[in-house]
Amino acid sequence: MAYTVPKLTDYSAGALERASAELLSALGKEAAVVKNEEEWRIFRDRWMARKNGILTQINDVWLKGAPKEAKRVTGQSVNLVKAQVEEKVDGVKARLQIPHFPTTNLGSEISESEFELEAFSKAGLVDITLPGVHREIGAEHPVIRTTNEIVSVFQKLGYSVAEGPVVETDYYNFEALNFPPNHPARDTQDTLFIAGQQSKAARERLLLRTHTSPVQIRTMEKMRPPLRIVIPGTVHRNDPPDASHSPMFHQVEGLAVDTNITFGDLKGTLDHAMKALFGSSVKTHFRPSFFPFTEPSAEMYVSCFICGGSGKRGAEPCRPCKQTGWIEILGCGMVDPNVFEFVKDNGYDPKKVSGFAFGMGADRIALLKYGVDDIQLFFQGDVRFLQQWG
Ligand SMILES: [Zn+2]
């Protein structure tokens, strides 16, 4: 019969001595028959494993079970037993000439990988005395940093942040933004459609959103006017990658709806935002444009913050503004009444409310701000490039 730790009822010195002697006699008998490393490991674990080894058991059963007045003498007995068990386990290891690894107080907690590491170390393959691997602390990606800067400018104006799904339905991405099926403006925002949806109605088909504008509709469906939101997010288009295009990029959009919002509000808001982003000396300039969901629409330019609007950097031509002194930064316009028709039931009666919307590419602004000449660098994950923002 293998030895098991008995419960003690008598905690007198004599009883403790008898219990210890019985345990040590079992230890001696078991130690004598250990013949190889594998048996020794089993033997060691039976006596010394932190979880349920015999030493743990005597600690739990004898010491913790002892009445208060017997704690001290029981503790002494347990310590004596522990020392002898450890000595015996080490003695058997020495008798069998088992190579050394750090065991004494770890018992079975030593894992196979630690054995292997020890072996590698012995073979000179790993130097375990070398310092550990130093992990660098990460930094904000330049595109995320730029996005956050833009968002915070509008948050200070009282805008709240809205977000929406990247996989969108045709309805939210196009139709509700006044791109009816077959509208030519859809061609400029060609995108990836999810496969296998032929059985669905056209407006329910899923695609990767081409702009963050669907979030405008989604938010207007949920919240009644007045509304001021800023929408950061990832978008996709069928653009082959080159120095200034990427099939995946980032936008920040904004929408303000209230009664009596005019184009003057749009100009004032964006002029303020550009000065906050690029410095108080930049000027803004609007040129007529077309977007299906705004009417009238404009492209906004800022005076070149690299050459100060002169088109020259010393004797050299200024490339970012193509020597014009102006940089196109965003598209904007007054929300087309047709868009409000889609959310009319939630208080957006186009006869009563008006609003403006704008959208800009966060990647493009990051390129300009940091003087990076290839958008691909942002998405290649090359640490040497990204470290510059660390
Ligand atoms: Zn310039």
mmCIF file of C-alpha atoms and ligand atoms in Angstrom:
data_model
loop_
_atom_site.group_PDB
_atom_site.id
_atom_site.type_symbol
_atom_site.label_atom_id
_atom_site.label_comp_id
_atom_site.label_asym_id
_atom_site.label_seq_id
_atom_site.Cartn_x
_atom_site.Cartn_y
_atom_site.Cartn_z
ATOM 1 C CA MET A 1 0.000 0.000 0.000
ATOM 2 C CA ALA A 2 1.409 3.383 -1.014
ATOM 3 C CA TYR A 3 1.847 5.900 1.740
ATOM 4 C CA THR A 4 -0.933 8.452 2.265
ATOM 5 C CA VAL A 5 -0.820 11.436 4.601
ATOM 6 C CA PRO A 6 -2.904 10.615 7.701
ATOM 7 C CA LYS A 7 -5.092 13.125 9.508
ATOM 8 C CA LEU A 8 -3.726 13.908 12.966
ATOM 9 C CA THR A 9 -5.911 14.029 16.045
ATOM 10 C CA ASP A 10 -3.100 13.896 18.575
ATOM 11 C CA TYR A 11 -0.677 16.821 18.238
ATOM 12 C CA SER A 12 1.625 15.876 21.122
ATOM 13 C CA ALA A 13 5.372 15.855 20.458
ATOM 14 C CA GLY A 14 5.374 12.046 20.593
ATOM 15 C CA ALA A 15 2.523 11.682 18.124
ATOM 16 C CA LEU A 16 4.164 14.133 15.701
ATOM 17 C CA GLU A 17 7.410 12.217 15.935
ATOM 18 C CA ARG A 18 5.661 8.924 15.127
ATOM 19 C CA ALA A 19 3.806 10.453 12.164
ATOM 20 C CA SER A 20 7.054 11.975 10.820
ATOM 21 C CA ALA A 21 8.935 8.706 11.233
ATOM 22 C CA GLU A 22 6.211 6.807 9.372
ATOM 23 C CA LEU A 23 6.371 9.321 6.502
ATOM 24 C CA LEU A 24 10.172 9.228 6.303
ATOM 25 C CA SER A 25 10.213 5.443 6.317
ATOM 26 C CA ALA A 26 7.815 5.451 3.332
ATOM 27 C CA LEU A 27 10.036 8.032 1.643
ATOM 28 C CA GLY A 28 13.108 5.859 2.150
ATOM 29 C CA LYS A 29 11.416 2.755 0.723
ATOM 30 C CA GLU A 30 10.135 4.598 -2.343
ATOM 31 C CA ALA A 31 13.487 6.279 -2.952
ATOM 32 C CA ALA A 32 15.294 2.945 -2.872
ATOM 33 C CA VAL A 33 13.405 1.546 -5.867
ATOM 34 C CA VAL A 34 13.752 4.534 -8.232
ATOM 35 C CA LYS A 35 15.818 3.236 -11.161
ATOM 36 C CA ASN A 36 15.868 5.873 -13.894
ATOM 37 C CA GLU A 37 15.175 9.518 -14.706
ATOM 38 C CA GLU A 38 11.569 8.963 -15.641
ATOM 39 C CA GLU A 39 10.827 7.153 -12.368
ATOM 40 C CA TRP A 40 12.701 9.838 -10.511
ATOM 41 C CA ARG A 41 10.503 12.549 -11.993
ATOM 42 C CA ILE A 42 7.400 10.664 -10.909
ATOM 43 C CA PHE A 43 8.927 10.197 -7.452
ATOM 44 C CA ARG A 44 9.841 13.863 -7.200
ATOM 45 C CA ASP A 45 6.384 14.971 -8.284
ATOM 46 C CA ARG A 46 4.639 12.605 -5.859
ATOM 47 C CA TRP A 47 6.549 14.130 -2.950
ATOM 48 C CA MET A 48 7.250 17.672 -4.007
ATOM 49 C CA ALA A 49 4.729 18.821 -6.623
ATOM 50 C CA ARG A 50 3.345 22.145 -5.534
ATOM 51 C CA LYS A 51 -0.124 20.967 -6.398
ATOM 52 C CA ASN A 52 -1.031 18.010 -4.177
ATOM 53 C CA GLY A 53 2.464 16.649 -3.568
ATOM 54 C CA ILE A 54 2.951 15.011 -0.154
ATOM 55 C CA LEU A 55 4.779 18.062 1.200
ATOM 56 C CA THR A 56 1.851 20.238 0.190
ATOM 57 C CA GLN A 57 -0.510 17.759 1.821
ATOM 58 C CA ILE A 58 1.269 17.733 5.175
ATOM 59 C CA ASN A 59 1.227 21.469 5.086
ATOM 60 C CA ASP A 60 -2.513 21.464 4.462
ATOM 61 C CA VAL A 61 -3.505 18.517 6.662
ATOM 62 C CA TRP A 62 -1.056 18.712 9.565
ATOM 63 C CA LEU A 63 -0.073 22.312 9.897
ATOM 64 C CA LYS A 64 -3.306 24.020 8.915
ATOM 65 C CA GLY A 65 -5.304 21.429 10.895
ATOM 66 C CA ALA A 66 -3.286 21.934 14.061
ATOM 67 C CA PRO A 67 -4.909 23.561 17.097
ATOM 68 C CA LYS A 68 -3.514 26.982 17.901
ATOM 69 C CA GLU A 69 -1.358 25.859 20.815
ATOM 70 C CA ALA A 70 0.244 23.081 18.717
ATOM 71 C CA LYS A 71 1.008 25.235 15.632
ATOM 72 C CA ARG A 72 4.597 25.961 16.584
ATOM 73 C CA VAL A 73 5.678 22.406 17.341
ATOM 74 C CA THR A 74 3.794 21.085 14.283
ATOM 75 C CA GLY A 75 5.528 23.698 12.116
ATOM 76 C CA GLN A 76 8.909 22.514 13.352
ATOM 77 C CA SER A 77 8.086 18.882 12.534
ATOM 78 C CA VAL A 78 6.804 19.802 9.075
ATOM 79 C CA ASN A 79 9.977 21.795 8.340
ATOM 80 C CA LEU A 80 12.169 18.881 9.395
ATOM 81 C CA VAL A 81 10.215 16.539 7.146
ATOM 82 C CA LYS A 82 10.441 18.981 4.237
ATOM 83 C CA ALA A 83 14.205 19.249 4.527
ATOM 84 C CA GLN A 84 14.564 15.460 4.541
ATOM 85 C CA VAL A 85 12.252 14.974 1.563
ATOM 86 C CA GLU A 86 14.196 17.536 -0.455
ATOM 87 C CA GLU A 87 17.480 15.942 0.524
ATOM 88 C CA LYS A 88 16.218 12.490 -0.445
ATOM 89 C CA VAL A 89 14.883 13.643 -3.830
ATOM 90 C CA ASP A 90 18.223 15.327 -4.553
ATOM 91 C CA GLY A 91 20.095 12.277 -3.290
ATOM 92 C CA VAL A 92 18.294 9.962 -5.725
ATOM 93 C CA LYS A 93 18.983 12.396 -8.559
ATOM 94 C CA ALA A 94 22.686 12.361 -7.717
ATOM 95 C CA ARG A 95 22.720 8.533 -7.462
ATOM 96 C CA LEU A 96 21.193 8.244 -10.935
ATOM 97 C CA GLN A 97 23.470 11.014 -12.299
ATOM 98 C CA ILE A 98 20.558 12.959 -13.714
ATOM 99 C CA PRO A 99 21.845 16.236 -15.209
ATOM 100 C CA HIS A 100 21.191 19.349 -13.212
ATOM 101 C CA PHE A 101 18.340 21.699 -13.890
ATOM 102 C CA PRO A 102 16.677 24.101 -11.503
ATOM 103 C CA THR A 103 14.245 21.934 -9.610
ATOM 104 C CA THR A 104 14.507 22.178 -5.893
ATOM 105 C CA ASN A 105 11.649 24.450 -5.134
ATOM 106 C CA LEU A 106 9.783 24.197 -8.389
ATOM 107 C CA GLY A 107 8.786 20.544 -8.323
ATOM 108 C CA SER A 108 6.672 19.552 -11.304
ATOM 109 C CA GLU A 109 6.155 23.167 -12.333
ATOM 110 C CA ILE A 110 9.153 22.802 -14.620
ATOM 111 C CA SER A 111 7.816 22.530 -18.154
ATOM 112 C CA GLU A 112 9.138 20.582 -21.112
ATOM 113 C CA SER A 113 10.171 23.838 -22.768
ATOM 114 C CA GLU A 114 12.343 24.686 -19.785
ATOM 115 C CA PHE A 115 14.052 21.300 -20.083
ATOM 116 C CA GLU A 116 14.617 22.007 -23.755
ATOM 117 C CA LEU A 117 15.921 25.496 -23.092
ATOM 118 C CA GLU A 118 18.372 23.986 -20.612
ATOM 119 C CA ALA A 119 19.481 21.466 -23.239
ATOM 120 C CA PHE A 120 19.872 24.162 -25.913
ATOM 121 C CA SER A 121 21.817 26.242 -23.475
ATOM 122 C CA LYS A 122 24.157 23.311 -22.728
ATOM 123 C CA ALA A 123 24.708 22.786 -26.435
ATOM 124 C CA GLY A 124 25.690 26.451 -26.770
ATOM 125 C CA LEU A 125 22.688 27.234 -28.991
ATOM 126 C CA VAL A 126 21.054 29.656 -26.573
ATOM 127 C CA ASP A 127 22.696 31.857 -24.025
ATOM 128 C CA ILE A 128 20.116 32.112 -21.260
ATOM 129 C CA THR A 129 22.244 34.628 -19.381
ATOM 130 C CA LEU A 130 21.657 37.297 -22.065
ATOM 131 C CA PRO A 131 19.182 40.050 -21.209
ATOM 132 C CA GLY A 132 15.611 39.595 -22.446
ATOM 133 C CA VAL A 133 14.110 41.010 -25.632
ATOM 134 C CA HIS A 134 13.326 44.697 -25.307
ATOM 135 C CA ARG A 135 9.895 45.489 -26.728
ATOM 136 C CA GLU A 136 9.463 49.024 -28.049
ATOM 137 C CA ILE A 137 6.411 50.930 -26.933
ATOM 138 C CA GLY A 138 4.104 51.557 -29.902
ATOM 139 C CA ALA A 139 3.141 54.953 -31.271
ATOM 140 C CA GLU A 140 0.079 56.376 -32.935
ATOM 141 C CA HIS A 141 0.050 55.704 -36.674
ATOM 142 C CA PRO A 142 0.397 58.986 -38.636
ATOM 143 C CA VAL A 143 -2.996 58.489 -40.319
ATOM 144 C CA ILE A 144 -4.725 57.808 -36.990
ATOM 145 C CA ARG A 145 -2.938 60.755 -35.427
ATOM 146 C CA THR A 146 -4.112 63.035 -38.246
ATOM 147 C CA THR A 147 -7.648 61.645 -38.007
ATOM 148 C CA ASN A 148 -7.719 62.339 -34.278
ATOM 149 C CA GLU A 149 -6.468 65.886 -34.826
ATOM 150 C CA ILE A 150 -9.201 66.613 -37.375
ATOM 151 C CA VAL A 151 -11.877 65.021 -35.187
ATOM 152 C CA SER A 152 -10.797 67.006 -32.140
ATOM 153 C CA VAL A 153 -11.052 70.314 -34.031
ATOM 154 C CA PHE A 154 -14.729 69.578 -34.718
ATOM 155 C CA GLN A 155 -15.369 68.168 -31.263
ATOM 156 C CA LYS A 156 -14.330 71.536 -29.867
ATOM 157 C CA LEU A 157 -17.040 73.088 -32.062
ATOM 158 C CA GLY A 158 -19.622 70.819 -30.421
ATOM 159 C CA TYR A 159 -19.680 68.008 -32.974
ATOM 160 C CA SER A 160 -20.087 64.452 -31.688
ATOM 161 C CA VAL A 161 -18.352 61.444 -33.225
ATOM 162 C CA ALA A 162 -20.458 58.946 -35.203
ATOM 163 C CA GLU A 163 -19.310 55.653 -36.688
ATOM 164 C CA GLY A 164 -20.855 52.992 -38.895
ATOM 165 C CA PRO A 165 -20.186 49.664 -40.617
ATOM 166 C CA VAL A 166 -17.436 49.292 -43.228
ATOM 167 C CA VAL A 167 -19.492 46.615 -45.023
ATOM 168 C CA GLU A 168 -22.517 48.597 -46.159
ATOM 169 C CA THR A 169 -25.634 48.034 -48.235
ATOM 170 C CA ASP A 170 -26.050 49.583 -51.660
ATOM 171 C CA TYR A 171 -28.964 51.540 -50.208
ATOM 172 C CA TYR A 172 -26.934 53.412 -47.590
ATOM 173 C CA ASN A 173 -23.778 53.772 -49.662
ATOM 174 C CA PHE A 174 -25.445 55.004 -52.860
ATOM 175 C CA GLU A 175 -29.199 55.155 -53.137
ATOM 176 C CA ALA A 176 -30.046 57.163 -50.019
ATOM 177 C CA LEU A 177 -27.225 59.568 -50.897
ATOM 178 C CA ASN A 178 -28.901 60.411 -54.171
ATOM 179 C CA PHE A 179 -26.893 58.049 -56.388
ATOM 180 C CA PRO A 180 -29.792 56.213 -58.094
ATOM 181 C CA PRO A 181 -28.980 52.897 -59.844
ATOM 182 C CA ASN A 182 -27.101 53.571 -63.120
ATOM 183 C CA HIS A 183 -26.173 57.118 -62.059
ATOM 184 C CA PRO A 184 -22.812 57.944 -63.700
ATOM 185 C CA ALA A 185 -21.382 59.210 -60.393
ATOM 186 C CA ARG A 186 -21.372 55.581 -59.215
ATOM 187 C CA ASP A 187 -18.563 54.922 -61.697
ATOM 188 C CA THR A 188 -16.257 57.302 -59.855
ATOM 189 C CA GLN A 189 -16.763 55.266 -56.694
ATOM 190 C CA ASP A 190 -16.404 51.767 -58.082
ATOM 191 C CA THR A 191 -15.912 49.338 -55.209
ATOM 192 C CA LEU A 192 -15.785 45.718 -54.096
ATOM 193 C CA PHE A 193 -19.098 43.929 -53.759
ATOM 194 C CA ILE A 194 -19.531 40.890 -51.534
ATOM 195 C CA ALA A 195 -19.887 37.771 -53.735
ATOM 196 C CA GLY A 196 -22.955 35.541 -54.052
ATOM 197 C CA GLN A 197 -25.700 38.126 -53.572
ATOM 198 C CA GLN A 198 -27.423 37.844 -56.956
ATOM 199 C CA SER A 199 -30.659 36.730 -55.324
ATOM 200 C CA LYS A 200 -30.885 39.908 -53.222
ATOM 201 C CA ALA A 201 -32.611 43.094 -54.288
ATOM 202 C CA ALA A 202 -30.058 45.607 -55.618
ATOM 203 C CA ARG A 203 -30.418 47.987 -52.684
ATOM 204 C CA GLU A 204 -29.716 45.231 -50.149
ATOM 205 C CA ARG A 205 -26.494 43.993 -51.719
ATOM 206 C CA LEU A 206 -23.431 44.368 -49.526
ATOM 207 C CA LEU A 207 -20.308 46.233 -50.563
ATOM 208 C CA LEU A 208 -17.274 47.831 -48.954
ATOM 209 C CA ARG A 209 -18.331 51.415 -48.357
ATOM 210 C CA THR A 210 -16.767 53.948 -50.706
ATOM 211 C CA HIS A 211 -17.158 56.890 -48.329
ATOM 212 C CA THR A 212 -18.166 57.522 -44.731
ATOM 213 C CA SER A 213 -21.331 59.306 -45.939
ATOM 214 C CA PRO A 214 -23.668 56.335 -45.241
ATOM 215 C CA VAL A 215 -23.153 57.152 -41.565
ATOM 216 C CA GLN A 216 -24.880 60.491 -42.225
ATOM 217 C CA ILE A 217 -28.060 58.674 -43.254
ATOM 218 C CA ARG A 218 -27.763 56.111 -40.468
ATOM 219 C CA THR A 219 -27.366 58.862 -37.864
ATOM 220 C CA MET A 220 -30.231 60.951 -39.248
ATOM 221 C CA GLU A 221 -32.454 57.854 -39.045
ATOM 222 C CA LYS A 222 -31.657 57.592 -35.327
ATOM 223 C CA MET A 223 -31.384 61.219 -34.200
ATOM 224 C CA ARG A 224 -33.704 64.107 -34.897
ATOM 225 C CA PRO A 225 -32.364 67.534 -35.889
ATOM 226 C CA PRO A 226 -30.498 69.645 -34.899
ATOM 227 C CA LEU A 227 -27.468 67.492 -35.568
ATOM 228 C CA ARG A 228 -23.722 68.030 -35.703
ATOM 229 C CA ILE A 229 -21.555 64.969 -36.251
ATOM 230 C CA VAL A 230 -18.041 64.166 -37.378
ATOM 231 C CA ILE A 231 -17.452 60.731 -38.907
ATOM 232 C CA PRO A 232 -13.990 59.151 -39.129
ATOM 233 C CA GLY A 233 -13.545 55.791 -40.853
ATOM 234 C CA THR A 234 -12.008 53.392 -43.349
ATOM 235 C CA VAL A 235 -13.324 53.341 -46.921
ATOM 236 C CA HIS A 236 -12.571 51.343 -50.087
ATOM 237 C CA ARG A 237 -12.516 52.044 -53.812
ATOM 238 C CA ASN A 238 -11.399 50.159 -56.861
ATOM 239 C CA ASP A 239 -8.263 52.266 -57.264
ATOM 240 C CA PRO A 240 -5.016 50.506 -58.146
ATOM 241 C CA PRO A 241 -2.348 51.391 -55.590
ATOM 242 C CA ASP A 242 0.150 54.094 -56.581
ATOM 243 C CA ALA A 243 1.920 56.962 -54.825
ATOM 244 C CA SER A 244 -1.303 58.883 -54.240
ATOM 245 C CA HIS A 245 -4.010 56.164 -54.408
ATOM 246 C CA SER A 246 -4.828 53.163 -52.286
ATOM 247 C CA PRO A 247 -7.783 50.751 -52.533
ATOM 248 C CA MET A 248 -8.256 51.346 -48.797
ATOM 249 C CA PHE A 249 -8.019 54.786 -47.256
ATOM 250 C CA HIS A 250 -9.486 56.958 -44.502
ATOM 251 C CA GLN A 251 -12.018 59.748 -44.502
ATOM 252 C CA VAL A 252 -13.304 62.227 -42.007
ATOM 253 C CA GLU A 253 -16.733 63.607 -42.797
ATOM 254 C CA GLY A 254 -18.934 66.106 -41.103
ATOM 255 C CA LEU A 255 -22.615 66.973 -41.159
ATOM 256 C CA ALA A 256 -24.502 69.837 -39.583
ATOM 257 C CA VAL A 257 -28.289 70.104 -39.835
ATOM 258 C CA ASP A 258 -30.509 72.730 -38.262
ATOM 259 C CA THR A 259 -32.939 75.414 -39.297
ATOM 260 C CA ASN A 260 -31.460 78.235 -41.363
ATOM 261 C CA ILE A 261 -28.024 76.716 -41.957
ATOM 262 C CA THR A 262 -26.456 78.581 -44.866
ATOM 263 C CA PHE A 263 -23.402 78.323 -47.071
ATOM 264 C CA GLY A 264 -21.938 81.073 -44.870
ATOM 265 C CA ASP A 265 -21.998 78.671 -41.914
ATOM 266 C CA LEU A 266 -20.204 76.090 -44.043
ATOM 267 C CA LYS A 267 -17.490 78.543 -45.056
ATOM 268 C CA GLY A 268 -17.014 79.909 -41.553
ATOM 269 C CA THR A 269 -16.806 76.451 -39.974
ATOM 270 C CA LEU A 270 -14.338 75.048 -42.489
ATOM 271 C CA ASP A 271 -12.191 78.181 -42.543
ATOM 272 C CA HIS A 272 -11.897 77.942 -38.756
ATOM 273 C CA ALA A 273 -11.092 74.220 -38.937
ATOM 274 C CA MET A 274 -8.322 74.714 -41.521
ATOM 275 C CA LYS A 275 -6.705 77.446 -39.439
ATOM 276 C CA ALA A 276 -6.838 75.144 -36.413
ATOM 277 C CA LEU A 277 -5.231 72.316 -38.404
ATOM 278 C CA PHE A 278 -2.651 74.128 -40.557
ATOM 279 C CA GLY A 279 -1.981 77.388 -38.749
ATOM 280 C CA SER A 280 -3.808 80.692 -38.405
ATOM 281 C CA SER A 281 -2.220 82.212 -41.511
ATOM 282 C CA VAL A 282 -3.774 79.809 -44.070
ATOM 283 C CA LYS A 283 -6.467 81.144 -46.353
ATOM 284 C CA THR A 284 -9.355 79.126 -47.776
ATOM 285 C CA HIS A 285 -10.865 79.236 -51.227
ATOM 286 C CA PHE A 286 -13.949 77.476 -52.638
ATOM 287 C CA ARG A 287 -14.512 76.346 -56.230
ATOM 288 C CA PRO A 288 -17.788 74.956 -57.611
ATOM 289 C CA SER A 289 -17.922 71.184 -57.920
ATOM 290 C CA PHE A 290 -20.401 68.326 -58.082
ATOM 291 C CA PHE A 291 -21.396 65.639 -55.591
ATOM 292 C CA PRO A 292 -24.720 63.796 -55.862
ATOM 293 C CA PHE A 293 -25.619 64.385 -52.217
ATOM 294 C CA THR A 294 -24.890 68.120 -51.971
ATOM 295 C CA GLU A 295 -26.255 71.090 -53.908
ATOM 296 C CA PRO A 296 -24.490 73.429 -54.383
ATOM 297 C CA SER A 297 -21.167 71.622 -54.012
ATOM 298 C CA ALA A 298 -17.647 72.950 -53.733
ATOM 299 C CA GLU A 299 -14.049 71.885 -53.469
ATOM 300 C CA MET A 300 -12.170 73.727 -50.814
ATOM 301 C CA TYR A 301 -8.540 74.746 -51.208
ATOM 302 C CA VAL A 302 -6.194 76.044 -48.553
ATOM 303 C CA SER A 303 -3.291 78.322 -49.304
ATOM 304 C CA CYS A 304 -0.176 76.137 -49.447
ATOM 305 C CA PHE A 305 1.155 75.821 -45.897
ATOM 306 C CA ILE A 306 4.456 74.528 -47.251
ATOM 307 C CA CYS A 307 5.445 77.474 -49.466
ATOM 308 C CA GLY A 308 3.133 80.011 -47.822
ATOM 309 C CA GLY A 309 1.168 80.389 -51.082
ATOM 310 C CA SER A 310 4.094 81.593 -53.192
ATOM 311 C CA GLY A 311 4.394 78.374 -55.223
ATOM 312 C CA LYS A 312 8.151 78.395 -54.635
ATOM 313 C CA ARG A 313 10.510 77.036 -52.019
ATOM 314 C CA GLY A 314 13.503 79.291 -52.435
ATOM 315 C CA ALA A 315 14.558 78.838 -56.051
ATOM 316 C CA GLU A 316 12.799 75.447 -56.291
ATOM 317 C CA PRO A 317 9.194 74.955 -57.410
ATOM 318 C CA CYS A 318 6.817 73.834 -54.609
ATOM 319 C CA ARG A 319 5.645 70.337 -55.542
ATOM 320 C CA PRO A 320 2.796 69.722 -53.056
ATOM 321 C CA CYS A 321 0.795 72.672 -54.475
ATOM 322 C CA LYS A 322 2.120 72.169 -58.030
ATOM 323 C CA GLN A 323 3.400 75.752 -57.880
ATOM 324 C CA THR A 324 -0.134 77.135 -57.681
ATOM 325 C CA GLY A 325 0.055 78.200 -54.043
ATOM 326 C CA TRP A 326 -3.204 76.277 -53.308
ATOM 327 C CA ILE A 327 -3.868 72.746 -52.138
ATOM 328 C CA GLU A 328 -7.216 71.007 -52.622
ATOM 329 C CA ILE A 329 -8.178 69.640 -49.234
ATOM 330 C CA LEU A 330 -11.845 68.632 -49.156
ATOM 331 C CA GLY A 331 -15.224 68.428 -50.820
ATOM 332 C CA CYS A 332 -18.288 70.059 -49.312
ATOM 333 C CA GLY A 333 -21.697 71.501 -49.998
ATOM 334 C CA MET A 334 -25.222 72.076 -48.785
ATOM 335 C CA VAL A 335 -27.093 68.802 -48.185
ATOM 336 C CA ASP A 336 -29.244 68.058 -51.240
ATOM 337 C CA PRO A 337 -32.958 68.203 -50.335
ATOM 338 C CA ASN A 338 -33.331 64.808 -52.044
ATOM 339 C CA VAL A 339 -31.159 63.293 -49.297
ATOM 340 C CA PHE A 340 -33.406 64.711 -46.576
ATOM 341 C CA GLU A 341 -36.389 63.074 -48.333
ATOM 342 C CA PHE A 342 -34.994 59.662 -47.283
ATOM 343 C CA VAL A 343 -35.145 60.628 -43.579
ATOM 344 C CA LYS A 344 -38.076 63.041 -43.773
ATOM 345 C CA ASP A 345 -40.101 60.992 -41.292
ATOM 346 C CA ASN A 346 -37.539 61.620 -38.555
ATOM 347 C CA GLY A 347 -37.917 65.398 -38.646
ATOM 348 C CA TYR A 348 -35.764 66.208 -41.666
ATOM 349 C CA ASP A 349 -38.357 68.010 -43.738
ATOM 350 C CA PRO A 350 -36.329 69.663 -46.531
ATOM 351 C CA LYS A 351 -38.694 72.633 -46.401
ATOM 352 C CA LYS A 352 -37.836 73.224 -42.740
ATOM 353 C CA VAL A 353 -34.227 72.156 -42.195
ATOM 354 C CA SER A 354 -31.031 72.723 -44.095
ATOM 355 C CA GLY A 355 -27.502 71.583 -43.539
ATOM 356 C CA PHE A 356 -23.999 71.258 -44.866
ATOM 357 C CA ALA A 357 -21.649 68.324 -45.240
ATOM 358 C CA PHE A 358 -17.962 67.966 -45.935
ATOM 359 C CA GLY A 359 -15.479 65.154 -46.332
ATOM 360 C CA MET A 360 -11.718 64.897 -46.494
ATOM 361 C CA GLY A 361 -9.107 62.191 -46.900
ATOM 362 C CA ALA A 362 -7.165 61.751 -43.669
ATOM 363 C CA ASP A 363 -4.338 59.944 -45.511
ATOM 364 C CA ARG A 364 -3.952 62.778 -48.002
ATOM 365 C CA ILE A 365 -3.782 65.362 -45.230
ATOM 366 C CA ALA A 366 -1.242 63.203 -43.360
ATOM 367 C CA LEU A 367 0.857 63.034 -46.563
ATOM 368 C CA LEU A 368 0.859 66.826 -46.830
ATOM 369 C CA LYS A 369 1.355 67.487 -43.142
ATOM 370 C CA TYR A 370 4.329 65.158 -42.762
ATOM 371 C CA GLY A 371 5.813 65.629 -46.236
ATOM 372 C CA VAL A 372 5.472 61.932 -47.136
ATOM 373 C CA ASP A 373 5.629 61.344 -50.891
ATOM 374 C CA ASP A 374 4.007 57.899 -51.179
ATOM 375 C CA ILE A 375 0.702 56.876 -49.571
ATOM 376 C CA GLN A 376 1.724 53.201 -49.755
ATOM 377 C CA LEU A 377 4.256 53.814 -46.994
ATOM 378 C CA PHE A 378 1.367 54.289 -44.576
ATOM 379 C CA PHE A 379 0.059 50.770 -45.130
ATOM 380 C CA GLN A 380 3.187 48.656 -45.582
ATOM 381 C CA GLY A 381 3.851 48.416 -41.860
ATOM 382 C CA ASP A 382 7.578 49.102 -42.220
ATOM 383 C CA VAL A 383 8.732 49.864 -38.693
ATOM 384 C CA ARG A 384 11.656 51.983 -39.937
ATOM 385 C CA PHE A 385 9.135 54.345 -41.516
ATOM 386 C CA LEU A 386 6.607 54.309 -38.668
ATOM 387 C CA GLN A 387 9.286 54.783 -35.999
ATOM 388 C CA GLN A 388 9.514 58.427 -37.019
ATOM 389 C CA TRP A 389 6.244 59.000 -35.177
ATOM 390 C CA GLY A 390 7.420 57.138 -32.073
HETATM 391 ZN ZN ZN B 1 3.246 75.267 -52.156
#
